[in-house]
PDB file of C-alpha atoms in Angstrom:
ATOM      1  CA  MET S   1      57.985  -5.268  43.683  1.00 89.00           C
ATOM      2  CA  LEU S   2      55.390  -2.634  44.634  1.00 92.00           C
ATOM      3  CA  ASP S   3      55.385  -1.265  41.081  1.00 92.00           C
ATOM      4  CA  ALA S   4      54.603  -4.780  39.839  1.00 94.00           C
ATOM      5  CA  VAL S   5      51.667  -5.068  42.257  1.00 96.00           C
ATOM      6  CA  GLY S   6      50.437  -1.654  41.122  1.00 96.00           C
ATOM      7  CA  THR S   7      50.740  -2.631  37.479  1.00 97.00           C
ATOM      8  CA  LEU S   8      48.683  -5.773  38.078  1.00 97.00           C
ATOM      9  CA  ALA S   9      46.100  -3.754  40.021  1.00 98.00           C
ATOM     10  CA  ARG S  10      45.898  -1.149  37.245  1.00 98.00           C
ATOM     11  CA  LEU S  11      45.605  -3.694  34.427  1.00 98.00           C
ATOM     12  CA  GLY S  12      43.163  -5.855  36.386  1.00 98.00           C
ATOM     13  CA  LEU S  13      40.895  -2.918  37.142  1.00 98.00           C
ATOM     14  CA  ALA S  14      41.190  -1.785  33.508  1.00 98.00           C
ATOM     15  CA  ALA S  15      40.014  -5.226  32.379  1.00 98.00           C
ATOM     16  CA  VAL S  16      37.047  -5.088  34.756  1.00 98.00           C
ATOM     17  CA  TRP S  17      35.883  -1.730  33.395  1.00 98.00           C
ATOM     18  CA  LEU S  18      36.533  -2.603  29.764  1.00 98.00           C
ATOM     19  CA  VAL S  19      34.630  -5.898  29.932  1.00 98.00           C
ATOM     20  CA  SER S  20      31.789  -4.449  31.985  1.00 98.00           C
ATOM     21  CA  GLY S  21      31.398  -1.407  29.740  1.00 98.00           C
ATOM     22  CA  ALA S  22      31.652  -3.380  26.490  1.00 98.00           C
ATOM     23  CA  VAL S  23      29.046  -5.937  27.573  1.00 98.00           C
ATOM     24  CA  LYS S  24      26.637  -3.184  28.618  1.00 98.00           C
ATOM     25  CA  LEU S  25      27.258  -1.179  25.455  1.00 97.00           C
ATOM     26  CA  ALA S  26      26.619  -4.255  23.302  1.00 97.00           C
ATOM     27  CA  ASP S  27      23.127  -4.695  24.794  1.00 97.00           C
ATOM     28  CA  PRO S  28      21.719  -1.258  25.685  1.00 97.00           C
ATOM     29  CA  GLY S  29      18.191  -2.609  26.137  1.00 97.00           C
ATOM     30  CA  GLN S  30      19.339  -5.035  28.823  1.00 97.00           C
ATOM     31  CA  THR S  31      21.399  -2.282  30.465  1.00 97.00           C
ATOM     32  CA  LEU S  32      18.239  -0.159  30.675  1.00 97.00           C
ATOM     33  CA  ILE S  33      16.363  -3.072  32.280  1.00 97.00           C
ATOM     34  CA  ALA S  34      19.195  -3.549  34.795  1.00 97.00           C
ATOM     35  CA  VAL S  35      19.232   0.134  35.784  1.00 97.00           C
ATOM     36  CA  GLN S  36      15.430   0.195  36.109  1.00 97.00           C
ATOM     37  CA  ALA S  37      15.479  -2.888  38.358  1.00 97.00           C
ATOM     38  CA  TYR S  38      17.279  -0.987  41.137  1.00 97.00           C
ATOM     39  CA  ASP S  39      14.173   1.200  41.424  1.00 96.00           C
ATOM     40  CA  VAL S  40      16.020   4.212  42.840  1.00 96.00           C
ATOM     41  CA  LEU S  41      16.204   6.700  39.965  1.00 97.00           C
ATOM     42  CA  PRO S  42      13.452   8.850  38.514  1.00 96.00           C
ATOM     43  CA  GLY S  43      12.377   7.730  35.050  1.00 92.00           C
ATOM     44  CA  ALA S  44      14.220  10.530  33.241  1.00 92.00           C
ATOM     45  CA  LEU S  45      17.528   9.587  34.882  1.00 97.00           C
ATOM     46  CA  VAL S  46      17.203   5.859  34.192  1.00 98.00           C
ATOM     47  CA  ASN S  47      17.809   6.407  30.473  1.00 97.00           C
ATOM     48  CA  VAL S  48      20.707   8.789  31.104  1.00 98.00           C
ATOM     49  CA  VAL S  49      22.417   6.354  33.477  1.00 98.00           C
ATOM     50  CA  ALA S  50      21.808   3.382  31.171  1.00 97.00           C
ATOM     51  CA  VAL S  51      23.519   5.231  28.312  1.00 97.00           C
ATOM     52  CA  ALA S  52      26.271   6.927  30.328  1.00 98.00           C
ATOM     53  CA  LEU S  53      27.347   4.044  32.586  1.00 98.00           C
ATOM     54  CA  PRO S  54      28.905   1.838  29.894  1.00 98.00           C
ATOM     55  CA  LEU S  55      30.659   4.847  28.362  1.00 98.00           C
ATOM     56  CA  VAL S  56      32.071   5.914  31.732  1.00 98.00           C
ATOM     57  CA  GLU S  57      33.235   2.360  32.396  1.00 98.00           C
ATOM     58  CA  LEU S  58      34.975   2.183  29.011  1.00 98.00           C
ATOM     59  CA  VAL S  59      36.707   5.538  29.561  1.00 98.00           C
ATOM     60  CA  LEU S  60      37.905   4.427  33.009  1.00 98.00           C
ATOM     61  CA  GLY S  61      39.169   1.171  31.493  1.00 98.00           C
ATOM     62  CA  LEU S  62      41.017   2.882  28.661  1.00 98.00           C
ATOM     63  CA  PHE S  63      42.688   5.413  30.957  1.00 98.00           C
ATOM     64  CA  LEU S  64      43.757   2.651  33.346  1.00 98.00           C
ATOM     65  CA  LEU S  65      44.975   0.470  30.502  1.00 98.00           C
ATOM     66  CA  ALA S  66      47.137   3.334  29.274  1.00 98.00           C
ATOM     67  CA  GLY S  67      48.189   4.312  32.786  1.00 97.00           C
ATOM     68  CA  LEU S  68      47.109   7.902  32.181  1.00 97.00           C
ATOM     69  CA  LEU S  69      46.044  10.046  35.154  1.00 97.00           C
ATOM     70  CA  THR S  70      46.091   6.874  37.207  1.00 97.00           C
ATOM     71  CA  ARG S  71      45.478   8.433  40.627  1.00 97.00           C
ATOM     72  CA  TRP S  72      42.536  10.524  39.360  1.00 98.00           C
ATOM     73  CA  VAL S  73      41.012   7.633  37.462  1.00 98.00           C
ATOM     74  CA  ALA S  74      41.438   5.334  40.467  1.00 98.00           C
ATOM     75  CA  GLY S  75      39.572   7.913  42.558  1.00 98.00           C
ATOM     76  CA  ALA S  76      36.740   8.065  40.026  1.00 98.00           C
ATOM     77  CA  ALA S  77      36.669   4.263  39.852  1.00 98.00           C
ATOM     78  CA  LEU S  78      36.475   4.041  43.639  1.00 98.00           C
ATOM     79  CA  VAL S  79      33.554   6.485  43.753  1.00 98.00           C
ATOM     80  CA  LEU S  80      31.711   4.543  41.047  1.00 98.00           C
ATOM     81  CA  LEU S  81      32.367   1.237  42.814  1.00 98.00           C
ATOM     82  CA  LEU S  82      31.052   2.641  46.099  1.00 98.00           C
ATOM     83  CA  VAL S  83      27.889   3.804  44.313  1.00 98.00           C
ATOM     84  CA  LEU S  84      27.471   0.363  42.751  1.00 98.00           C
ATOM     85  CA  ILE S  85      28.039  -1.374  46.101  1.00 98.00           C
ATOM     86  CA  ALA S  86      25.491   0.950  47.728  1.00 98.00           C
ATOM     87  CA  GLY S  87      23.010   0.148  44.945  1.00 97.00           C
ATOM     88  CA  ILE S  88      23.438  -3.574  45.455  1.00 98.00           C
ATOM     89  CA  ALA S  89      23.191  -3.216  49.247  1.00 98.00           C
ATOM     90  CA  GLN S  90      20.009  -1.135  49.083  1.00 98.00           C
ATOM     91  CA  SER S  91      18.434  -3.689  46.732  1.00 97.00           C
ATOM     92  CA  TRP S  92      19.282  -6.442  49.186  1.00 97.00           C
ATOM     93  CA  ALA S  93      18.019  -4.416  52.162  1.00 97.00           C
ATOM     94  CA  ARG S  94      14.747  -3.631  50.361  1.00 97.00           C
ATOM     95  CA  GLY S  95      14.199  -7.295  49.509  1.00 96.00           C
ATOM     96  CA  LEU S  96      14.382  -6.805  45.743  1.00 97.00           C
ATOM     97  CA  SER S  97      15.208  -9.885  43.696  1.00 97.00           C
ATOM     98  CA  ILE S  98      17.504  -8.571  40.985  1.00 97.00           C
ATOM     99  CA  ASP S  99      20.747  -9.426  39.267  1.00 95.00           C
ATOM    100  CA  CYS S 100      23.125  -6.480  39.551  1.00 95.00           C
ATOM    101  CA  GLY S 101      23.817  -6.334  35.813  1.00 96.00           C
ATOM    102  CA  CYS S 102      27.442  -5.554  36.584  1.00 95.00           C
ATOM    103  CA  PHE S 103      28.728  -7.665  33.694  1.00 95.00           C
ATOM    104  CA  GLY S 104      25.675  -7.706  31.489  1.00 91.00           C
ATOM    105  CA  GLY S 105      22.262  -9.125  32.131  1.00 91.00           C
ATOM    106  CA  GLY S 106      20.552  -7.656  35.129  1.00 93.00           C
ATOM    107  CA  GLY S 107      16.974  -7.061  36.053  1.00 94.00           C
ATOM    108  CA  GLN S 108      14.460  -9.103  37.962  1.00 95.00           C
ATOM    109  CA  VAL S 109      15.324 -12.662  38.950  1.00 95.00           C
ATOM    110  CA  ALA S 110      13.438 -15.315  40.861  1.00 94.00           C
ATOM    111  CA  ALA S 111      13.560 -15.186  44.636  1.00 87.00           C
ATOM    112  CA  GLY S 112      16.614 -17.087  45.821  1.00 90.00           C
ATOM    113  CA  GLN S 113      18.527 -16.386  42.600  1.00 94.00           C
ATOM    114  CA  THR S 114      20.230 -13.278  43.936  1.00 95.00           C
ATOM    115  CA  ALA S 115      23.926 -13.178  44.792  1.00 96.00           C
ATOM    116  CA  TYR S 116      24.146  -9.955  46.771  1.00 97.00           C
ATOM    117  CA  PRO S 117      26.916 -10.996  49.210  1.00 97.00           C
ATOM    118  CA  GLN S 118      29.120 -12.290  46.386  1.00 97.00           C
ATOM    119  CA  GLU S 119      28.504  -9.165  44.277  1.00 97.00           C
ATOM    120  CA  ILE S 120      29.349  -6.873  47.192  1.00 98.00           C
ATOM    121  CA  LEU S 121      32.507  -8.855  48.006  1.00 98.00           C
ATOM    122  CA  ARG S 122      33.601  -8.858  44.375  1.00 98.00           C
ATOM    123  CA  ASP S 123      33.066  -5.119  43.993  1.00 98.00           C
ATOM    124  CA  SER S 124      34.789  -4.512  47.339  1.00 98.00           C
ATOM    125  CA  GLY S 125      37.807  -6.371  45.966  1.00 98.00           C
ATOM    126  CA  PHE S 126      37.783  -4.122  42.907  1.00 98.00           C
ATOM    127  CA  ALA S 127      37.526  -1.128  45.264  1.00 98.00           C
ATOM    128  CA  LEU S 128      40.670  -2.334  47.055  1.00 98.00           C
ATOM    129  CA  LEU S 129      42.510  -2.273  43.719  1.00 98.00           C
ATOM    130  CA  ALA S 130      41.379   1.328  43.248  1.00 98.00           C
ATOM    131  CA  VAL S 131      42.507   2.223  46.784  1.00 98.00           C
ATOM    132  CA  TRP S 132      45.923   0.720  46.051  1.00 98.00           C
ATOM    133  CA  LEU S 133      46.226   2.877  42.935  1.00 98.00           C
ATOM    134  CA  LEU S 134      45.115   5.957  44.850  1.00 97.00           C
ATOM    135  CA  ALA S 135      47.850   5.365  47.408  1.00 96.00           C
ATOM    136  CA  ARG S 136      50.489   4.232  44.923  1.00 96.00           C
ATOM    137  CA  PRO S 137      49.666   5.157  41.323  1.00 96.00           C
ATOM    138  CA  ARG S 138      53.187   4.561  39.972  1.00 91.00           C
ATOM    139  CA  THR S 139      53.153   1.476  37.747  1.00 95.00           C
ATOM    140  CA  TRP S 140      55.116  -0.030  34.915  1.00 94.00           C
ATOM    141  CA  LEU S 141      54.169   0.449  31.269  1.00 93.00           C
ATOM    142  CA  SER S 142      52.200   3.618  31.900  1.00 96.00           C
ATOM    143  CA  VAL S 143      51.796   6.932  30.122  1.00 96.00           C
ATOM    144  CA  ASP S 144      52.143   8.596  33.534  1.00 95.00           C
ATOM    145  CA  GLY S 145      55.616   7.079  33.926  1.00 91.00           C
ATOM    146  CA  TRP S 146      56.598   8.008  30.392  1.00 93.00           C
ATOM    147  CA  LEU S 147      55.466  11.608  30.932  1.00 91.00           C
ATOM    148  CA  ALA S 148      57.319  11.782  34.253  1.00 88.00           C
ATOM    149  CA  ARG S 149      60.540  10.655  32.580  1.00 85.00           C
ATOM    150  CA  GLY S 150      59.981  13.200  29.790  1.00 79.00           C
ATOM    151  CA  ARG S 151      59.774  15.994  32.380  1.00 75.00           C
ATOM    152  CA  GLY S 152      63.045  14.842  33.872  1.00 69.00           C
ATOM    153  CA  ASN S 153      61.400  13.201  36.879  1.00 65.00           C
ATOM    154  CA  SER S 154      62.983   9.957  37.818  1.00 54.00           C
ATOM    155  CA  VAL S 155      60.729   6.986  38.338  1.00 48.00           C
ATOM    156  CA  GLU S 156      63.567   5.319  40.163  1.00 47.00           C
ATOM    157  CA  PRO S 157      63.935   6.044  43.880  1.00 47.00           C
ATOM    158  CA  GLU S 158      66.520   8.648  44.718  1.00 44.00           C
ATOM    159  CA  PRO S 159      69.718   7.165  46.197  1.00 41.00           C
ATOM    160  CA  ASP S 160      70.178   7.610  49.916  1.00 48.00           C
ATOM    161  CA  TYR S 161      73.283   9.752  50.504  1.00 40.00           C
ATOM    162  CA  SER S 162      72.597  10.383  54.190  1.00 54.00           C
ATOM    163  CA  GLY S 163      75.521   8.186  55.271  1.00 53.00           C
ATOM    164  CA  ILE S 164      77.934  10.233  53.136  1.00 48.00           C
ATOM    165  CA  ALA S 165      76.745  13.524  54.594  1.00 49.00           C
ATOM    166  CA  GLU S 166      77.366  12.190  58.089  1.00 50.00           C
ATOM    167  CA  GLY S 167      80.889  11.148  57.191  1.00 50.00           C
ATOM    168  CA  ASN S 168      80.221   7.403  57.202  1.00 45.00           C
TER     169      ASN S 168
END
């Protein structure tokens, strides 16, 4: 049962990163506008982040989809989600009126058109998926599981022989 939950968490988080990265990569100009709208990075870094962010998201999504290095990728995903949540929170605290650009779009919006609480809650939910995978990275249909079996590691729990050793 727990492996099924982990598999759903892994595939769900993979879908989030793949969709988010693909949408941003498809419209690099809008991604640049979204990154600029946060008004926290120096000009030279805005371009770097606008180019790198969709690529990082796609790599995270592909690794999670394959179930490769799941614990490490979940850790990286959690760090990125915490940075994104902090960015949204600082925009809200500073009174900026922006769309987060998390799934495309982004940039300045009219006052009252922001959705900061919903964006933070949504990304916090994604962060919980990453935490689950950090704590329990073993999932079905994963390269990690296939590699573990190839090394002779069982993905099945070891049988409990403690009763036999005690003579029961």
